[in-house]
PDB file of C-alpha atoms in Angstrom:
ATOM      1  CA  MET A 139     -80.487  22.173 -52.173  1.00 52.00           C
ATOM      2  CA  GLY A 140     -83.520  23.817 -51.048  1.00 60.00           C
ATOM      3  CA  ASP A 141     -86.143  26.035 -52.417  1.00 70.00           C
ATOM      4  CA  GLN A 142     -84.918  28.494 -54.949  1.00 70.00           C
ATOM      5  CA  LYS A 143     -87.257  31.216 -53.041  1.00 74.00           C
ATOM      6  CA  PHE A 144     -85.020  30.740 -50.121  1.00 74.00           C
ATOM      7  CA  GLN A 145     -81.521  30.899 -51.147  1.00 76.00           C
ATOM      8  CA  ARG A 146     -78.769  31.649 -48.742  1.00 78.00           C
ATOM      9  CA  LYS A 147     -76.164  34.003 -48.886  1.00 79.00           C
ATOM     10  CA  SER A 148     -73.217  32.719 -50.509  1.00 84.00           C
ATOM     11  CA  TYR A 149     -70.910  35.315 -48.342  1.00 89.00           C
ATOM     12  CA  SER A 150     -70.719  37.167 -45.231  1.00 89.00           C
ATOM     13  CA  THR A 151     -70.235  40.833 -44.890  1.00 90.00           C
ATOM     14  CA  PRO A 152     -67.453  41.991 -42.448  1.00 91.00           C
ATOM     15  CA  ARG A 153     -68.217  41.928 -38.849  1.00 90.00           C
ATOM     16  CA  HIS A 154     -67.137  45.634 -38.222  1.00 90.00           C
ATOM     17  CA  PRO A 155     -68.164  47.703 -41.283  1.00 86.00           C
ATOM     18  CA  TRP A 156     -65.872  50.853 -40.390  1.00 90.00           C
ATOM     19  CA  GLU A 157     -62.109  49.446 -40.446  1.00 94.00           C
ATOM     20  CA  LYS A 158     -60.128  51.846 -42.179  1.00 94.00           C
ATOM     21  CA  ASP A 159     -57.323  49.052 -42.722  1.00 95.00           C
ATOM     22  CA  ARG A 160     -59.505  46.178 -43.979  1.00 94.00           C
ATOM     23  CA  ILE A 161     -61.345  49.091 -46.419  1.00 95.00           C
ATOM     24  CA  ASP A 162     -57.965  50.173 -48.041  1.00 96.00           C
ATOM     25  CA  TYR A 163     -56.899  46.433 -48.605  1.00 95.00           C
ATOM     26  CA  GLU A 164     -59.982  45.510 -49.934  1.00 95.00           C
ATOM     27  CA  ARG A 165     -60.256  48.552 -52.184  1.00 96.00           C
ATOM     28  CA  GLU A 166     -56.813  47.451 -53.655  1.00 96.00           C
ATOM     29  CA  ILE A 167     -57.666  44.099 -54.374  1.00 96.00           C
ATOM     30  CA  VAL A 168     -61.150  45.169 -56.038  1.00 96.00           C
ATOM     31  CA  ILE A 169     -59.026  47.407 -58.359  1.00 95.00           C
ATOM     32  CA  LYS A 170     -56.298  44.772 -58.833  1.00 95.00           C
ATOM     33  CA  TYR A 171     -58.838  42.287 -59.842  1.00 96.00           C
ATOM     34  CA  GLY A 172     -61.123  44.227 -61.668  1.00 94.00           C
ATOM     35  CA  LEU A 173     -63.827  43.231 -59.429  1.00 95.00           C
ATOM     36  CA  LYS A 174     -67.590  44.529 -60.015  1.00 94.00           C
ATOM     37  CA  ASN A 175     -67.935  45.180 -56.159  1.00 94.00           C
ATOM     38  CA  LYS A 176     -66.948  43.834 -52.903  1.00 94.00           C
ATOM     39  CA  ARG A 177     -69.249  41.508 -52.716  1.00 94.00           C
ATOM     40  CA  GLU A 178     -67.389  39.243 -55.483  1.00 95.00           C
ATOM     41  CA  LEU A 179     -64.466  39.431 -53.012  1.00 95.00           C
ATOM     42  CA  TRP A 180     -66.575  38.579 -49.869  1.00 95.00           C
ATOM     43  CA  LYS A 181     -67.784  35.332 -51.919  1.00 94.00           C
ATOM     44  CA  ALA A 182     -64.193  34.436 -52.767  1.00 95.00           C
ATOM     45  CA  GLU A 183     -63.055  35.014 -49.421  1.00 95.00           C
ATOM     46  CA  ALA A 184     -66.206  32.555 -48.123  1.00 94.00           C
ATOM     47  CA  ILE A 185     -64.831  29.768 -50.443  1.00 94.00           C
ATOM     48  CA  LEU A 186     -61.508  30.455 -48.764  1.00 95.00           C
ATOM     49  CA  SER A 187     -62.976  30.154 -45.357  1.00 94.00           C
ATOM     50  CA  SER A 188     -64.785  26.998 -46.327  1.00 94.00           C
ATOM     51  CA  PHE A 189     -61.572  25.362 -47.612  1.00 94.00           C
ATOM     52  CA  ARG A 190     -59.630  26.442 -44.320  1.00 94.00           C
ATOM     53  CA  ALA A 191     -62.695  25.130 -41.922  1.00 93.00           C
ATOM     54  CA  GLN A 192     -62.547  21.878 -43.858  1.00 93.00           C
ATOM     55  CA  ALA A 193     -58.544  21.438 -42.920  1.00 92.00           C
ATOM     56  CA  ARG A 194     -59.120  22.635 -39.413  1.00 91.00           C
ATOM     57  CA  THR A 195     -61.974  19.905 -38.999  1.00 91.00           C
ATOM     58  CA  LEU A 196     -59.847  17.208 -40.405  1.00 91.00           C
ATOM     59  CA  GLN A 197     -56.758  18.159 -38.448  1.00 87.00           C
ATOM     60  CA  ALA A 198     -58.319  16.980 -35.278  1.00 84.00           C
ATOM     61  CA  LYS A 199     -59.783  14.022 -36.770  1.00 86.00           C
ATOM     62  CA  ILE A 200     -56.638  12.823 -38.675  1.00 83.00           C
ATOM     63  CA  ARG A 201     -54.667  12.848 -35.178  1.00 81.00           C
ATOM     64  CA  TYR A 202     -56.799   9.731 -33.949  1.00 81.00           C
ATOM     65  CA  ASN A 203     -56.241   7.760 -37.411  1.00 82.00           C
ATOM     66  CA  ASP A 204     -59.788   8.243 -38.419  1.00 84.00           C
ATOM     67  CA  PRO A 205     -60.386   6.365 -42.004  1.00 87.00           C
ATOM     68  CA  VAL A 206     -63.232   8.463 -43.301  1.00 90.00           C
ATOM     69  CA  ALA A 207     -61.366  11.761 -42.360  1.00 90.00           C
ATOM     70  CA  GLN A 208     -58.271  10.404 -44.376  1.00 90.00           C
ATOM     71  CA  LYS A 209     -60.806   9.858 -47.112  1.00 92.00           C
ATOM     72  CA  GLN A 210     -62.270  13.376 -46.858  1.00 93.00           C
ATOM     73  CA  PHE A 211     -58.641  14.897 -46.724  1.00 91.00           C
ATOM     74  CA  SER A 212     -57.754  13.184 -50.198  1.00 91.00           C
ATOM     75  CA  LEU A 213     -61.147  14.110 -51.896  1.00 93.00           C
ATOM     76  CA  LEU A 214     -60.472  17.776 -50.496  1.00 93.00           C
ATOM     77  CA  LEU A 215     -56.713  17.562 -52.055  1.00 93.00           C
ATOM     78  CA  LYS A 216     -57.988  16.155 -55.456  1.00 93.00           C
ATOM     79  CA  LYS A 217     -60.600  18.959 -55.737  1.00 94.00           C
ATOM     80  CA  LEU A 218     -57.802  21.813 -54.807  1.00 94.00           C
ATOM     81  CA  ASP A 219     -55.512  19.949 -57.275  1.00 93.00           C
ATOM     82  CA  ARG A 220     -57.932  20.089 -60.072  1.00 93.00           C
ATOM     83  CA  LEU A 221     -58.441  24.008 -59.406  1.00 93.00           C
ATOM     84  CA  ASP A 222     -54.438  24.218 -59.434  1.00 92.00           C
ATOM     85  CA  LEU A 223     -54.400  25.942 -55.745  1.00 93.00           C
ATOM     86  CA  LEU A 224     -52.395  23.009 -54.588  1.00 91.00           C
ATOM     87  CA  GLY A 225     -50.417  19.959 -55.443  1.00 84.00           C
ATOM     88  CA  GLU A 226     -51.562  16.389 -54.735  1.00 80.00           C
ATOM     89  CA  ASN A 227     -48.834  16.137 -52.056  1.00 85.00           C
ATOM     90  CA  ALA A 228     -50.042  19.247 -50.136  1.00 88.00           C
ATOM     91  CA  SER A 229     -50.324  18.915 -46.221  1.00 89.00           C
ATOM     92  CA  LEU A 230     -53.013  20.669 -44.395  1.00 88.00           C
ATOM     93  CA  ASP A 231     -50.592  23.558 -43.458  1.00 90.00           C
ATOM     94  CA  ASP A 232     -50.351  24.254 -47.042  1.00 92.00           C
ATOM     95  CA  ILE A 233     -54.369  24.542 -46.880  1.00 93.00           C
ATOM     96  CA  LEU A 234     -54.564  26.919 -44.069  1.00 92.00           C
ATOM     97  CA  SER A 235     -51.862  28.981 -45.566  1.00 93.00           C
ATOM     98  CA  LEU A 236     -53.946  29.768 -48.986  1.00 94.00           C
ATOM     99  CA  SER A 237     -54.416  33.309 -49.377  1.00 95.00           C
ATOM    100  CA  ILE A 238     -57.471  35.623 -51.070  1.00 95.00           C
ATOM    101  CA  GLU A 239     -55.278  36.052 -53.823  1.00 95.00           C
ATOM    102  CA  ASN A 240     -54.660  32.353 -54.631  1.00 95.00           C
ATOM    103  CA  ILE A 241     -58.475  32.086 -55.090  1.00 96.00           C
ATOM    104  CA  LEU A 242     -58.885  35.328 -57.326  1.00 96.00           C
ATOM    105  CA  ASP A 243     -56.024  34.048 -59.405  1.00 96.00           C
ATOM    106  CA  ARG A 244     -58.333  31.106 -60.363  1.00 95.00           C
ATOM    107  CA  ARG A 245     -61.033  33.110 -61.710  1.00 95.00           C
ATOM    108  CA  LEU A 246     -61.759  33.035 -65.481  1.00 96.00           C
ATOM    109  CA  GLN A 247     -61.315  36.803 -65.803  1.00 96.00           C
ATOM    110  CA  THR A 248     -58.154  36.914 -64.404  1.00 96.00           C
ATOM    111  CA  ILE A 249     -56.906  34.066 -66.459  1.00 96.00           C
ATOM    112  CA  VAL A 250     -58.473  35.572 -69.670  1.00 95.00           C
ATOM    113  CA  TYR A 251     -56.091  38.926 -68.747  1.00 94.00           C
ATOM    114  CA  GLN A 252     -53.074  36.692 -68.112  1.00 93.00           C
ATOM    115  CA  LYS A 253     -53.350  34.935 -71.099  1.00 92.00           C
ATOM    116  CA  ASN A 254     -53.254  38.425 -72.733  1.00 90.00           C
ATOM    117  CA  MET A 255     -56.753  38.098 -74.416  1.00 92.00           C
ATOM    118  CA  ALA A 256     -57.569  41.347 -72.941  1.00 91.00           C
ATOM    119  CA  THR A 257     -55.657  44.883 -72.184  1.00 90.00           C
ATOM    120  CA  THR A 258     -56.989  45.288 -68.677  1.00 91.00           C
ATOM    121  CA  MET A 259     -58.894  43.251 -66.099  1.00 94.00           C
ATOM    122  CA  LYS A 260     -62.062  45.413 -66.715  1.00 94.00           C
ATOM    123  CA  GLN A 261     -62.046  44.804 -70.609  1.00 93.00           C
ATOM    124  CA  ALA A 262     -61.438  41.063 -69.627  1.00 94.00           C
ATOM    125  CA  ARG A 263     -64.692  41.003 -67.711  1.00 95.00           C
ATOM    126  CA  GLN A 264     -66.252  42.814 -70.694  1.00 94.00           C
ATOM    127  CA  LEU A 265     -65.445  40.093 -73.087  1.00 95.00           C
ATOM    128  CA  ILE A 266     -66.640  37.530 -70.734  1.00 96.00           C
ATOM    129  CA  THR A 267     -69.981  39.049 -69.937  1.00 95.00           C
ATOM    130  CA  HIS A 268     -70.407  39.526 -73.709  1.00 95.00           C
ATOM    131  CA  GLY A 269     -69.980  36.119 -74.955  1.00 94.00           C
ATOM    132  CA  HIS A 270     -66.432  36.779 -76.673  1.00 94.00           C
ATOM    133  CA  ILE A 271     -64.670  34.153 -74.562  1.00 95.00           C
ATOM    134  CA  LYS A 272     -65.240  30.320 -74.888  1.00 95.00           C
ATOM    135  CA  VAL A 273     -63.922  27.772 -72.502  1.00 95.00           C
ATOM    136  CA  GLY A 274     -63.654  24.322 -74.064  1.00 91.00           C
ATOM    137  CA  ASP A 275     -66.513  24.352 -76.362  1.00 91.00           C
ATOM    138  CA  ARG A 276     -68.958  26.039 -74.044  1.00 94.00           C
ATOM    139  CA  ILE A 277     -69.597  30.097 -74.288  1.00 95.00           C
ATOM    140  CA  VAL A 278     -68.913  30.980 -70.763  1.00 94.00           C
ATOM    141  CA  THR A 279     -70.563  34.435 -69.711  1.00 95.00           C
ATOM    142  CA  ILE A 280     -69.469  34.243 -65.643  1.00 95.00           C
ATOM    143  CA  PRO A 281     -66.389  35.951 -64.871  1.00 95.00           C
ATOM    144  CA  SER A 282     -66.030  34.788 -61.283  1.00 94.00           C
ATOM    145  CA  LEU A 283     -65.726  30.783 -62.716  1.00 95.00           C
ATOM    146  CA  SER A 284     -63.022  29.013 -61.009  1.00 94.00           C
ATOM    147  CA  VAL A 285     -61.276  27.678 -64.001  1.00 95.00           C
ATOM    148  CA  GLU A 286     -59.856  23.825 -63.700  1.00 94.00           C
ATOM    149  CA  LYS A 287     -56.309  23.515 -64.719  1.00 92.00           C
ATOM    150  CA  ASP A 288     -57.360  20.931 -67.276  1.00 92.00           C
ATOM    151  CA  TYR A 289     -59.514  23.797 -68.932  1.00 93.00           C
ATOM    152  CA  GLU A 290     -56.538  26.554 -68.769  1.00 92.00           C
ATOM    153  CA  ASP A 291     -55.350  25.890 -72.240  1.00 92.00           C
ATOM    154  CA  MET A 292     -58.717  25.277 -73.714  1.00 93.00           C
ATOM    155  CA  ILE A 293     -59.705  29.258 -73.229  1.00 95.00           C
ATOM    156  CA  TYR A 294     -60.057  31.217 -76.549  1.00 93.00           C
ATOM    157  CA  TYR A 295     -62.194  33.476 -78.426  1.00 94.00           C
ATOM    158  CA  ASN A 296     -65.654  32.668 -79.458  1.00 93.00           C
ATOM    159  CA  GLU A 297     -65.349  31.655 -83.347  1.00 92.00           C
ATOM    160  CA  ASN A 298     -68.204  33.693 -83.894  1.00 91.00           C
ATOM    161  CA  SER A 299     -66.967  36.495 -82.359  1.00 91.00           C
ATOM    162  CA  PRO A 300     -65.400  39.506 -84.390  1.00 91.00           C
ATOM    163  CA  LEU A 301     -62.305  39.219 -81.821  1.00 90.00           C
ATOM    164  CA  SER A 302     -61.678  35.577 -83.313  1.00 88.00           C
ATOM    165  CA  ASP A 303     -60.078  37.519 -86.496  1.00 88.00           C
ATOM    166  CA  GLU A 304     -56.356  38.241 -85.750  1.00 86.00           C
ATOM    167  CA  ASN A 305     -56.562  41.430 -87.553  1.00 87.00           C
ATOM    168  CA  HIS A 306     -59.184  42.913 -85.694  1.00 87.00           C
ATOM    169  CA  PRO A 307     -58.153  46.259 -84.063  1.00 88.00           C
ATOM    170  CA  MET A 308     -58.148  45.510 -80.520  1.00 86.00           C
ATOM    171  CA  ARG A 309     -56.203  42.065 -81.184  1.00 85.00           C
ATOM    172  CA  GLN A 310     -53.514  44.139 -82.544  1.00 85.00           C
ATOM    173  CA  ILE A 311     -53.715  46.674 -79.893  1.00 84.00           C
ATOM    174  CA  ILE A 312     -53.364  44.070 -77.359  1.00 82.00           C
ATOM    175  CA  ALA A 313     -50.195  42.385 -79.125  1.00 79.00           C
ATOM    176  CA  GLY A 314     -48.716  45.800 -79.305  1.00 77.00           C
ATOM    177  CA  SER A 315     -48.859  46.168 -75.581  1.00 74.00           C
ATOM    178  CA  THR A 316     -47.462  42.691 -75.132  1.00 67.00           C
ATOM    179  CA  LYS A 317     -44.458  43.454 -77.286  1.00 62.00           C
ATOM    180  CA  GLU A 318     -43.978  46.731 -75.439  1.00 66.00           C
ATOM    181  CA  GLU A 319     -43.967  44.894 -71.905  1.00 64.00           C
ATOM    182  CA  ASN A 320     -41.562  42.258 -73.137  1.00 60.00           C
ATOM    183  CA  LYS A 321     -39.199  44.992 -74.315  1.00 62.00           C
ATOM    184  CA  GLU A 322     -39.513  46.878 -70.705  1.00 65.00           C
ATOM    185  CA  GLU A 323     -38.912  43.308 -68.927  1.00 63.00           C
ATOM    186  CA  GLU A 324     -35.755  42.960 -71.366  1.00 64.00           C
ATOM    187  CA  SER A 325     -34.717  46.559 -70.552  1.00 63.00           C
ATOM    188  CA  LYS A 326     -35.135  45.793 -66.660  1.00 61.00           C
ATOM    189  CA  ASP A 327     -32.891  42.624 -67.077  1.00 60.00           C
ATOM    190  CA  LYS A 328     -30.142  44.293 -68.691  1.00 59.00           C
ATOM    191  CA  ASN A 329     -30.092  47.224 -66.213  1.00 60.00           C
ATOM    192  CA  MET A 330     -29.916  44.328 -63.275  1.00 58.00           C
ATOM    193  CA  ASP A 331     -27.252  42.768 -65.079  1.00 59.00           C
ATOM    194  CA  GLY A 332     -25.317  45.915 -65.747  1.00 59.00           C
ATOM    195  CA  GLU A 333     -25.558  46.961 -62.158  1.00 59.00           C
ATOM    196  CA  LYS A 334     -24.235  43.261 -60.730  1.00 53.00           C
ATOM    197  CA  GLN A 335     -21.178  44.036 -63.294  1.00 53.00           C
TER     198      GLN A 335
END
């Protein structure tokens, strides 16, 4: 674990700081997922590169039928399955094909937004940091928490939060916005069906 005074960085910065294409792509991801800054994106990239590095190392060892490598591979797959990134029957190529979006989709902030508990990604982050969200029986205030698939259905409002009341004005706004989105999707489907006919 090491001494807390000498903590290591959990991410690495880009090798070249002034690449326009990379900067534009990072800006899009930061806006799309409501990240606080690019450091959060770089941390997710570090997690992804760690999974890929493990897969590449195991790929070389499994060729020689190393039993230890087989065990490590099964443990890695179990972890990825627990995080709902891949299934249990995935291969090493599936691990290498994971993208940064796959990692960011498992963040608590993203899941709170996808479950229609907030109107925007920024609001989802605010609700988490202010202690309005519970995962299981614990209040979680870390938006970047990777949610395991077993806990995905156990995310709800803290019972001590005013948002736990269904008649809260913000809950009414969220319910109204989801109804509008559903109507828009239905009208798009009808238009598509009409064009096909």
